[in-house]
XYZ file of C-alpha atoms in Angstrom:
698
model
C -10.525 -0.076 31.475
C -7.948 1.702 33.599
C -10.564 2.689 36.161
C -11.718 -0.900 36.257
C -8.426 -2.653 36.425
C -6.066 -0.437 38.342
C -5.618 2.476 40.700
C -2.623 4.773 41.189
C 0.059 3.206 43.338
C -0.675 5.482 46.276
C -4.331 4.489 46.232
C -3.648 1.764 48.774
C -2.779 4.486 51.244
C -6.178 6.189 50.974
C -8.739 5.571 53.660
C -11.346 3.041 52.749
C -9.466 1.615 49.782
C -10.115 -2.104 49.330
C -6.887 -3.914 48.443
C -8.863 -7.096 47.870
C -10.636 -5.510 44.909
C -7.252 -5.123 43.228
C -6.925 -8.881 43.645
C -10.427 -9.363 42.205
C -9.366 -7.381 39.123
C -6.300 -9.556 38.749
C -8.309 -12.753 39.157
C -10.832 -11.606 36.553
C -8.196 -10.726 33.973
C -6.307 -13.969 34.585
C -9.530 -15.873 33.944
C -10.059 -13.929 30.722
C -6.518 -14.683 29.573
C -6.597 -18.368 30.478
C -9.937 -19.000 28.799
C -8.923 -17.060 25.679
C -5.510 -18.668 25.348
C -6.090 -22.276 26.376
C -9.796 -22.900 25.857
C -10.672 -20.560 22.964
C -13.713 -19.238 24.807
C -14.687 -16.449 27.163
C -15.020 -16.593 30.930
C -17.388 -13.868 32.103
C -14.446 -11.911 33.473
C -15.169 -8.998 31.152
C -18.678 -8.721 32.602
C -17.071 -8.352 36.023
C -14.782 -5.614 34.658
C -17.744 -3.690 33.308
C -19.597 -3.923 36.606
C -16.523 -2.930 38.610
C -15.860 0.135 36.466
C -19.303 1.536 37.307
C -18.865 0.536 40.962
C -15.732 2.647 41.358
C -16.993 5.563 39.275
C -20.281 5.732 41.175
C -18.627 5.303 44.581
C -16.243 8.210 44.112
C -18.799 10.503 42.485
C -21.544 9.758 45.026
C -19.182 10.557 47.899
C -18.352 13.853 46.254
C -21.995 14.765 45.720
C -22.880 13.778 49.302
C -20.195 16.208 50.528
C -21.915 19.007 48.646
C -19.402 19.156 45.791
C -20.433 19.325 42.165
C -20.218 16.090 40.163
C -17.246 16.206 37.764
C -18.127 16.249 34.089
C -15.464 17.640 31.738
C -12.722 17.217 34.322
C -14.004 13.714 35.124
C -14.040 12.714 31.460
C -10.528 14.047 30.904
C -9.284 12.385 34.083
C -10.449 8.949 32.984
C -9.556 9.092 29.304
C -6.131 10.605 29.996
C -5.396 7.380 31.904
C -7.060 5.014 29.485
C -5.671 6.272 26.190
C -1.842 6.187 26.589
C -1.589 2.403 27.032
C -4.365 1.740 24.540
C -2.569 3.915 21.982
C 0.671 1.973 22.478
C -1.126 -1.339 21.928
C -2.909 -0.066 18.806
C 0.385 1.209 17.367
C 1.987 -2.172 18.027
C -0.936 -4.042 16.474
C -0.948 -1.842 13.361
C 2.771 -2.336 12.734
C 2.635 -6.095 13.402
C -0.504 -6.599 11.294
C 0.998 -4.642 8.406
C 3.994 -6.971 8.434
C 2.443 -10.307 9.437
C -1.184 -10.489 8.327
C -2.255 -11.012 4.702
C -3.509 -7.920 2.890
C -6.986 -9.471 2.630
C -7.424 -8.333 6.237
C -5.874 -4.889 6.028
C -8.947 -2.772 5.336
C -10.868 -4.429 8.142
C -8.040 -3.779 10.595
C -7.566 -0.191 9.442
C -11.230 0.407 10.219
C -10.962 -1.458 13.513
C -7.889 0.535 14.538
C -9.844 3.772 14.275
C -12.893 2.180 15.881
C -10.806 0.966 18.816
C -9.008 4.253 19.253
C -12.215 6.284 19.315
C -14.331 3.862 21.369
C -16.837 2.493 18.865
C -15.271 -0.900 18.192
C -18.271 -2.677 19.712
C -20.574 -1.095 17.125
C -18.185 -1.985 14.305
C -18.149 -5.630 15.378
C -21.909 -5.637 15.818
C -22.396 -4.346 12.269
C -20.004 -6.915 10.754
C -20.914 -10.092 12.624
C -23.642 -11.627 10.479
C -22.740 -11.093 6.835
C -22.642 -14.052 4.410
C -20.274 -12.150 2.147
C -17.942 -10.948 4.922
C -14.334 -12.114 4.642
C -12.253 -13.808 7.345
C -15.153 -14.205 9.771
C -13.315 -17.200 11.173
C -10.074 -15.230 11.615
C -9.889 -13.362 14.899
C -8.988 -9.699 14.809
C -6.092 -8.670 17.081
C -8.238 -5.682 18.107
C -11.451 -7.580 18.731
C -11.096 -7.334 22.510
C -11.385 -3.546 22.312
C -15.155 -3.983 22.121
C -15.389 -4.020 25.923
C -13.150 -0.955 26.244
C -15.411 0.831 23.771
C -18.532 -0.016 25.760
C -16.788 1.115 28.909
C -15.628 4.365 27.306
C -19.192 5.114 26.225
C -20.400 4.511 29.779
C -17.664 6.754 31.162
C -19.246 9.543 29.111
C -22.856 8.675 29.949
C -22.610 7.777 33.656
C -21.414 11.194 34.943
C -24.391 12.728 33.154
C -26.763 10.337 34.927
C -25.133 11.129 38.259
C -25.185 14.870 37.588
C -28.858 14.694 36.636
C -29.597 12.698 39.775
C -27.723 15.277 41.869
C -29.765 18.106 40.358
C -33.060 16.325 41.054
C -31.896 15.489 44.573
C -30.997 19.091 45.436
C -34.193 20.563 44.000
C -36.763 18.047 45.202
C -35.363 15.453 47.601
C -32.536 17.121 49.542
C -33.974 15.814 52.843
C -33.392 12.273 51.682
C -30.230 10.318 51.053
C -28.747 10.938 47.597
C -28.380 7.184 47.184
C -32.169 6.805 46.908
C -32.421 9.265 44.020
C -29.403 7.919 42.121
C -30.490 4.365 42.930
C -33.885 5.003 41.351
C -32.213 6.189 38.141
C -29.829 3.255 37.987
C -32.605 0.858 38.960
C -34.662 2.020 35.980
C -31.624 1.595 33.708
C -30.997 -1.862 35.153
C -34.557 -3.083 34.561
C -34.874 -1.593 31.061
C -31.459 -2.735 29.865
C -31.778 -6.241 31.320
C -35.157 -6.692 29.620
C -33.686 -5.484 26.324
C -30.609 -7.687 26.817
C -32.726 -10.802 27.375
C -34.808 -10.025 24.289
C -31.966 -9.241 21.874
C -29.813 -12.109 23.166
C -32.636 -14.488 22.315
C -33.259 -12.966 18.873
C -29.777 -11.909 17.721
C -27.089 -12.983 20.162
C -24.151 -11.958 17.962
C -25.356 -8.368 17.904
C -26.406 -8.449 21.569
C -22.907 -9.435 22.691
C -21.486 -6.106 21.498
C -24.544 -3.878 21.966
C -24.102 -1.091 24.505
C -27.795 -1.140 25.368
C -27.597 -4.825 26.212
C -24.674 -4.121 28.568
C -25.982 -1.065 30.437
C -27.524 -3.193 33.163
C -24.101 -4.605 34.119
C -22.881 -1.080 34.797
C -26.144 -0.227 36.561
C -25.655 -3.256 38.811
C -22.217 -1.954 39.779
C -23.664 1.473 40.530
C -26.508 0.027 42.604
C -23.974 -2.025 44.535
C -21.869 1.079 45.246
C -24.905 2.985 46.514
C -26.219 0.063 48.601
C -22.880 -1.057 50.057
C -23.241 0.922 53.334
C -26.556 -0.864 53.964
C -25.178 -4.241 52.877
C -22.265 -3.791 55.286
C -24.744 -3.772 58.168
C -25.871 -7.328 57.409
C -24.515 -10.137 59.616
C -20.902 -10.957 58.814
C -21.551 -14.703 58.607
C -24.100 -14.201 55.851
C -21.800 -11.854 53.929
C -18.821 -14.150 54.426
C -20.711 -17.174 53.129
C -21.992 -15.133 50.177
C -18.480 -13.890 49.440
C -16.979 -17.372 49.277
C -19.877 -18.644 47.185
C -19.432 -15.661 44.882
C -15.690 -16.215 44.552
C -16.146 -19.873 43.632
C -18.807 -18.883 41.092
C -16.531 -16.241 39.557
C -13.813 -18.864 39.097
C -16.090 -21.587 37.763
C -18.724 -19.755 35.720
C -16.636 -19.716 32.553
C -16.277 -23.489 32.666
C -19.964 -24.153 33.351
C -21.743 -21.477 31.297
C -21.821 -20.867 27.553
C -20.632 -17.294 27.982
C -19.975 -16.629 24.313
C -23.269 -18.136 23.158
C -25.731 -17.033 25.874
C -24.412 -13.685 27.112
C -25.240 -10.911 27.904
C -28.845 -11.961 28.680
C -29.949 -13.087 32.115
C -27.077 -15.626 32.216
C -24.611 -12.761 32.691
C -26.215 -12.210 36.090
C -24.258 -15.236 37.311
C -20.688 -13.807 37.232
C -21.766 -10.217 37.953
C -23.920 -11.074 40.969
C -21.171 -13.435 42.132
C -18.653 -10.564 41.979
C -21.139 -8.356 43.842
C -21.259 -10.957 46.642
C -17.451 -10.859 46.825
C -17.491 -7.057 47.099
C -20.216 -7.134 49.763
C -18.296 -9.685 51.849
C -16.430 -8.519 54.978
C -13.340 -6.551 53.952
C -10.845 -7.270 56.773
C -7.898 -9.277 55.472
C -8.631 -12.513 57.249
C -8.370 -15.999 55.805
C -11.940 -16.507 56.885
C -12.973 -13.856 54.336
C -12.462 -13.882 50.547
C -10.592 -10.611 51.025
C -7.756 -12.518 52.676
C -7.130 -14.540 49.530
C -7.694 -11.628 47.172
C -5.317 -9.400 49.156
C -2.302 -11.611 48.527
C 0.585 -9.486 47.335
C 1.039 -11.184 43.918
C -2.641 -10.690 43.077
C -2.595 -7.071 44.230
C 0.478 -6.338 42.127
C -1.127 -7.994 39.111
C -4.166 -5.834 39.796
C -1.974 -2.797 39.114
C -1.037 -4.322 35.735
C -4.365 -5.878 34.820
C -5.467 -3.172 32.378
C -2.328 -3.677 30.311
C -2.538 -7.455 30.654
C -5.989 -7.366 29.124
C -4.816 -5.047 26.343
C -1.763 -7.093 25.371
C -2.787 -10.735 25.749
C -5.254 -10.914 22.855
C -3.100 -9.455 20.043
C -0.154 -11.529 21.243
C -2.308 -14.652 21.004
C -3.657 -13.772 17.541
C -0.228 -13.052 16.092
C 1.250 -16.180 17.672
C -1.430 -18.351 16.072
C -0.977 -16.597 12.716
C 2.802 -17.039 12.664
C 2.791 -20.587 14.047
C -0.108 -21.763 11.898
C -1.660 -23.453 14.930
C -5.347 -23.486 15.860
C -4.710 -23.009 19.583
C -1.841 -22.486 22.000
C -0.294 -25.359 23.912
C 0.084 -25.166 27.691
C 3.713 -24.077 27.360
C 3.039 -21.534 24.620
C 0.051 -20.177 26.552
C 2.139 -19.784 29.688
C 4.740 -17.831 27.732
C 2.018 -15.625 26.233
C 0.652 -14.829 29.694
C 4.124 -13.992 31.018
C 4.883 -11.822 27.995
C 1.556 -10.025 28.458
C 2.429 -9.304 32.086
C 5.883 -8.063 31.081
C 4.471 -5.863 28.294
C 1.932 -4.424 30.716
C 4.644 -3.710 33.276
C 6.744 -1.874 30.696
C 3.833 0.135 29.321
C 2.595 0.994 32.821
C 6.030 2.018 34.085
C 7.298 3.896 31.031
C 4.095 5.226 29.439
C 1.141 5.441 31.799
C 2.804 6.418 35.084
C 5.015 9.161 33.544
C 1.947 10.571 31.794
C -0.016 10.618 35.062
C 2.907 12.125 36.966
C 3.339 14.837 34.317
C -0.336 15.727 34.506
C -0.149 15.998 38.290
C 3.082 17.926 38.746
C 4.081 20.056 35.752
C 2.892 23.630 35.151
C 2.932 25.944 32.173
C 2.823 29.268 33.928
C 2.071 30.862 37.242
C -0.743 32.685 35.468
C -2.608 29.403 35.008
C -4.194 27.935 38.161
C -3.109 24.407 39.019
C -6.615 23.063 38.429
C -6.712 24.737 35.030
C -3.344 23.346 34.093
C -4.396 19.882 35.144
C -7.280 20.026 32.677
C -4.923 21.270 29.959
C -2.425 18.518 30.746
C -5.134 15.844 30.687
C -6.515 17.163 27.417
C -2.985 17.142 25.982
C -2.475 13.534 27.094
C -5.702 12.520 25.345
C -4.933 14.501 22.188
C -1.329 13.297 21.933
C -2.331 9.675 22.496
C -5.016 9.816 19.831
C -2.803 11.739 17.424
C 0.276 9.544 17.739
C -1.748 6.339 17.410
C -3.520 7.734 14.337
C -0.236 8.272 12.449
C 0.591 4.604 11.661
C -3.070 3.985 10.843
C -3.007 6.814 8.296
C 0.325 5.592 6.901
C -1.124 2.118 6.449
C -4.199 3.524 4.739
C -2.002 5.634 2.437
C -0.077 2.504 1.477
C -3.347 0.813 0.483
C -4.332 3.856 -1.598
C -0.932 3.853 -3.307
C -1.397 0.206 -4.305
C -4.837 1.041 -5.654
C -3.364 3.808 -7.790
C -0.663 1.473 -9.117
C -3.265 -1.174 -9.958
C -5.446 1.364 -11.761
C -2.477 2.404 -13.917
C -1.871 -1.151 -15.173
C -3.003 -2.107 -18.659
C -4.829 -5.191 -19.925
C -1.507 -6.663 -21.017
C -0.365 -6.666 -17.382
C -3.370 -8.720 -16.264
C -4.844 -10.657 -19.204
C -6.354 -13.352 -16.978
C -7.879 -16.159 -19.053
C -6.597 -14.460 -22.221
C -2.946 -14.964 -21.361
C -1.154 -16.568 -24.300
C 1.504 -19.227 -24.059
C 4.809 -17.655 -23.184
C 3.216 -14.472 -21.833
C 5.432 -12.995 -19.127
C 4.102 -10.268 -16.812
C 6.176 -7.272 -15.788
C 7.980 -7.883 -12.477
C 6.324 -4.747 -11.106
C 2.782 -5.722 -12.115
C 0.397 -6.337 -9.257
C -1.871 -9.374 -9.235
C -5.496 -8.313 -9.671
C -7.856 -8.003 -8.018
C -5.948 -6.553 -5.090
C -6.531 -8.520 -1.932
C -7.861 -5.334 -0.329
C -10.562 -5.010 -3.008
C -12.211 -8.423 -2.781
C -15.480 -7.077 -1.416
C -16.157 -5.597 -4.861
C -15.529 -8.932 -6.618
C -18.968 -10.411 -5.973
C -20.914 -10.489 -9.200
C -24.252 -8.681 -9.486
C -24.077 -7.520 -13.113
C -27.645 -6.283 -13.647
C -30.404 -4.302 -11.989
C -32.979 -5.440 -9.468
C -35.752 -7.389 -11.203
C -38.717 -5.197 -12.069
C -41.865 -5.228 -14.170
C -42.880 -8.641 -15.461
C -39.584 -10.090 -14.175
C -40.155 -9.015 -10.578
C -40.952 -12.024 -8.325
C -44.269 -11.767 -6.500
C -43.118 -14.212 -3.846
C -41.221 -12.614 -0.951
C -39.333 -15.868 -0.419
C -37.172 -14.892 -3.405
C -34.801 -12.326 -1.917
C -32.186 -11.875 -4.662
C -33.115 -11.259 -8.284
C -31.139 -9.399 -10.985
C -32.023 -8.758 -14.605
C -30.317 -7.341 -17.666
C -30.293 -7.188 -21.448
C -33.110 -6.302 -23.827
C -36.567 -7.406 -22.727
C -39.177 -7.385 -25.514
C -42.110 -8.427 -23.354
C -41.551 -12.146 -23.832
C -39.713 -14.736 -21.791
C -36.025 -14.100 -21.015
C -33.440 -15.957 -23.052
C -31.589 -17.226 -19.977
C -32.289 -17.628 -16.275
C -29.362 -18.354 -13.964
C -30.800 -20.280 -11.026
C -29.053 -21.422 -7.857
C -26.678 -20.261 -5.169
C -23.481 -18.200 -5.038
C -21.726 -20.777 -7.247
C -24.163 -19.882 -9.992
C -23.856 -16.211 -9.148
C -20.084 -16.278 -9.664
C -20.504 -17.080 -13.376
C -23.095 -14.344 -13.925
C -20.713 -11.668 -15.227
C -19.653 -13.894 -18.146
C -23.150 -15.293 -18.813
C -24.794 -11.867 -18.778
C -22.144 -10.431 -21.117
C -22.700 -13.298 -23.560
C -26.492 -12.792 -23.628
C -26.339 -9.016 -23.874
C -23.837 -9.105 -26.742
C -26.345 -11.302 -28.594
C -29.112 -8.760 -27.924
C -30.974 -11.052 -25.515
C -32.215 -10.834 -21.942
C -31.304 -12.674 -18.766
C -32.342 -13.038 -15.099
C -30.250 -14.164 -12.138
C -32.278 -15.550 -9.220
C -30.303 -17.009 -6.322
C -30.069 -17.635 -2.590
C -26.604 -17.721 -0.938
C -25.717 -21.143 0.452
C -28.709 -22.821 -1.223
C -27.997 -25.196 -4.118
C -31.083 -25.505 -6.337
C -32.458 -29.039 -6.083
C -30.561 -29.933 -2.909
C -32.707 -31.471 -0.191
C -29.661 -31.417 2.082
C -29.663 -27.598 1.981
C -33.344 -27.451 2.899
C -32.458 -27.692 6.577
C -32.278 -23.894 6.333
C -35.787 -22.482 6.181
C -34.764 -19.685 3.816
C -33.321 -22.270 1.404
C -36.376 -24.501 1.496
C -38.605 -21.485 0.875
C -36.391 -20.264 -1.957
C -36.330 -23.567 -3.808
C -40.116 -23.869 -3.790
C -40.667 -20.256 -4.759
C -37.925 -20.199 -7.405
C -39.208 -23.336 -9.078
C -42.647 -21.763 -9.543
C -41.179 -18.404 -10.564
C -38.897 -19.814 -13.277
C -41.502 -22.272 -14.565
C -43.965 -19.374 -14.953
C -41.350 -17.332 -16.816
C -40.704 -20.272 -19.171
C -37.337 -18.927 -20.369
C -35.600 -20.404 -23.378
C -32.761 -21.707 -21.176
C -32.114 -22.242 -17.456
C -28.532 -22.519 -16.210
C -28.111 -24.391 -12.910
C -25.231 -25.894 -10.954
C -25.879 -29.630 -11.079
C -22.999 -31.154 -9.109
C -21.740 -30.412 -5.631
C -18.082 -30.183 -4.627
C -16.496 -30.077 -1.172
C -13.192 -28.759 0.128
C -11.950 -31.375 2.593
C -11.763 -35.124 3.145
C -14.679 -36.583 5.102
C -14.751 -38.827 8.171
C -14.086 -41.859 5.949
C -11.002 -40.091 4.530
C -12.510 -39.826 1.063
C -10.901 -37.051 -0.965
C -13.006 -34.061 -2.085
C -13.045 -35.536 -5.587
C -14.475 -38.822 -4.347
C -17.240 -36.873 -2.627
C -18.356 -34.861 -5.685
C -21.896 -35.953 -6.552
C -24.934 -34.805 -8.464
C -27.181 -32.481 -6.465
C -29.344 -34.927 -4.517
C -32.837 -33.994 -5.806
C -31.778 -32.390 -9.059
C -33.837 -34.562 -11.395
C -37.159 -33.862 -9.665
C -36.493 -30.139 -9.304
C -35.727 -29.504 -12.989
C -38.742 -31.430 -14.264
C -41.234 -28.535 -13.879
C -38.802 -26.327 -15.829
C -38.632 -28.889 -18.618
C -42.417 -29.212 -18.592
C -42.639 -25.439 -19.106
C -40.594 -25.837 -22.310
C -37.247 -24.565 -21.065
C -33.898 -26.154 -21.818
C -31.740 -26.879 -18.786
C -27.972 -26.426 -18.860
C -26.576 -28.594 -16.052
C -23.254 -27.049 -15.024
C -20.515 -28.828 -13.149
C -19.539 -27.179 -9.858
C -16.192 -25.418 -9.476
C -13.394 -26.912 -7.339
C -13.210 -25.766 -3.735
C -10.098 -25.132 -1.685
C -9.522 -25.656 2.017
C -7.700 -22.306 2.236
C -8.163 -18.769 0.989
C -6.590 -18.362 -2.437
C -5.926 -14.596 -2.054
C -4.292 -15.102 1.348
C -2.164 -17.944 0.021
C -1.077 -15.891 -2.997
C -0.316 -12.947 -0.729
C 1.978 -15.175 1.329
C 3.643 -16.793 -1.719
C 4.384 -13.801 -3.938
C 7.439 -15.499 -5.423
C 5.777 -18.826 -6.167
C 2.052 -18.845 -6.856
C 2.250 -22.551 -7.683
C 2.318 -23.260 -3.943
C -1.353 -22.266 -3.951
C -2.444 -24.453 -6.884
C -4.500 -27.615 -6.494
C -4.872 -30.934 -8.288
C -7.991 -31.520 -10.350
C -7.773 -35.225 -9.527
C -7.955 -34.416 -5.836
C -10.641 -31.736 -6.074
C -13.037 -33.299 -8.603
C -14.425 -36.736 -9.342
C -12.668 -38.653 -12.079
C -16.077 -38.957 -13.788
C -18.203 -35.830 -14.144
C -21.393 -36.619 -12.149
C -23.424 -34.537 -14.595
C -22.296 -36.581 -17.586
C -22.941 -39.797 -15.688
C -26.467 -38.592 -14.877
C -27.251 -37.599 -18.459
C -25.888 -40.861 -19.849
C -28.527 -42.720 -17.837
C -31.407 -40.457 -18.941
C -33.082 -39.772 -22.270
C -33.379 -35.994 -22.213
C -32.038 -35.476 -25.720
C -30.862 -31.890 -26.111
C -33.373 -30.544 -23.553
C -30.797 -31.091 -20.776
C -27.122 -30.618 -21.627
C -23.882 -30.527 -19.665
C -21.544 -27.536 -19.263
C -18.116 -28.105 -17.711
C -15.651 -25.212 -17.277
C -13.035 -27.288 -15.449
C -10.578 -27.025 -18.319
C -10.536 -23.245 -17.977
C -9.856 -23.315 -14.225
C -7.619 -26.388 -14.170
C -5.524 -26.487 -17.371
C -3.495 -29.669 -17.753
C -4.943 -31.060 -14.512
C -3.708 -28.224 -12.296
C -6.300 -25.934 -10.678
C -4.552 -22.571 -10.834
C -4.668 -19.936 -8.130
C -3.456 -17.256 -10.563
C -4.008 -17.211 -14.312
C -2.662 -14.370 -16.398
C -1.720 -12.378 -13.293
C -5.345 -12.529 -12.103
C -6.671 -14.281 -8.999
C -9.058 -17.003 -10.088
C -10.835 -17.033 -6.719
C -11.843 -14.283 -4.314
C -11.844 -16.684 -1.330
C -11.732 -20.479 -1.028
C -14.609 -21.360 -3.375
C -15.949 -18.332 -5.287
C -14.521 -17.086 -8.567
C -13.396 -13.485 -8.780
C -15.319 -11.124 -11.027
C -12.067 -9.933 -12.610
C -11.176 -13.450 -13.733
C -14.689 -14.341 -14.900
C -14.869 -11.182 -17.009
C -11.486 -12.010 -18.538
C -12.908 -15.448 -19.419
C -16.222 -14.274 -20.913
C -15.208 -15.321 -24.449
C -14.125 -18.766 -23.280
C -17.363 -19.128 -21.313
C -19.457 -18.103 -24.326
C -17.596 -20.537 -26.560
C -18.125 -23.457 -24.149
C -21.757 -22.511 -23.596
C -22.562 -22.320 -27.300
C -20.741 -25.566 -27.989
C -22.768 -27.348 -25.296
C -26.138 -25.888 -26.313
C -25.754 -25.161 -30.040
C -27.165 -21.734 -29.165
C -26.478 -18.885 -31.560
């Protein structure tokens, strides 16, 4: 972003340098900061940065090619990255240290990966790959390195764009040397612009979360900047009144587009043309510093000075905001707190620019190793050293953090069952002070329960609307002994249920759809859920298993608009009776299970923050669940006999009316509502006992 946001101090002394574009950088980054900090949204300023970076790169390279000089490749890459990396490395080091100390360990692995992704310019692809995952953790918690996505896209373009320019120069010299180089390069960038914009519009409409971070969906913004650089001499010949009017209109649009447009939800499709074309109008406006031109406003000394610091301001403001919100426990910054964050970001940028970036640039320009090495050769060596040192130094705390995680894994693996008995903890049991709570908060991704193999043979669903199906145990060609049917709240008991059936020599099937409670008409608003319920009903009825286990009640985590507690809101699944009837008609018994309590916070994160007092993370069963089990109330008003029975595991999770976050040194939950596999496996005997008592099954 350095090429986008700042120039060396002496750049203002070079002929043709536009001071007002320094002010445009500053304005863009201030918009980004204000919208992030005060409005929790994005402004379109980053799109302007991306366009500007290509504008400057193409301008300088095209001038060089037009003079008959070769386009810089290796030296150009080293020049840019030797300026980008020092400040970025400092920010990443600061984020790693702060995150290690401040953030809960549930987020460590993600940030370790993001630290490397940010440092090596593929953060945008990391975020793209992790945006739409039902089982992803902390999707609502912002990463302090999330803003590096734009730097990653820009870094990728800084590698690609010189190749495009070099290829254009080669074609120009061989075939079109009589023509202006701008026509050849403009044709290449025009093709990139059209292809990328078409792709951006398509992928934004079909998968906007991926499109936002996709390099291919952003190429056109860079191509627009390059086309503007090549066309600027022609644009400068247009009447000044037209360019002046366009410049003011563009400046007002740049300032207001973030407030008017849904940047985060509709970009980078055709809507991103609004801020980028607006910035292009500002650049094409008359450059003399007159108050009749936008350049007069943008050339104000404070804006120009902030333009020198804007790269660092962008780097620092986001992690400062994330850590402030984490420490304060607030959802957003107040006006005063936001003002302080902006001032601190400016100060941090000033320090990093003065004491890190400028000395590194000065060293590259002035020092020498030996008279035997030409100055140009040394400069390349110095730039390579700056890149290598920056990457190496920033990698050290990342590796130390990762080693700490591995050490904790080794300690956890060395613990015995007596250190973490879970549901088998006896009264008076006292864990060792050095014993770690399991599962480790860094290992929660492995705590989702899928205990069997993908359904196959006679158990394989023919209907493609059933996406998730597991099977296990001994199949003898007949119907399975047990089918677990429902959503993730049925899935999270599957480790215990499958163990019970397999120990009895039986067979089982788990068929589920995340976020789709079987029998719930309310969940049918999602097409995948509606399809699943219809398909699963037919599938299970055709199987005609001996027993079908379903989740029959529905819990919530928070009070509603009428201030009813979660317990007061617990009800029977709204269309449960009608949906189980075909299963009963097929001869199956239905075990109607009460839902588990839900929390309004992450249990692992709470436990991680309350290592000395896990009780701070416990809940009240009276608050979380209805005083009368909705399943029992339903069965009392029906005459199902023993064909439909109730199963309630509340006593296991909430002994003596307290819903425990940790039982027997084991986390009961892996997030705010799903049980951990480690705990469920520790409770398999208790589950089997309750199941057999409810069903009289042997």
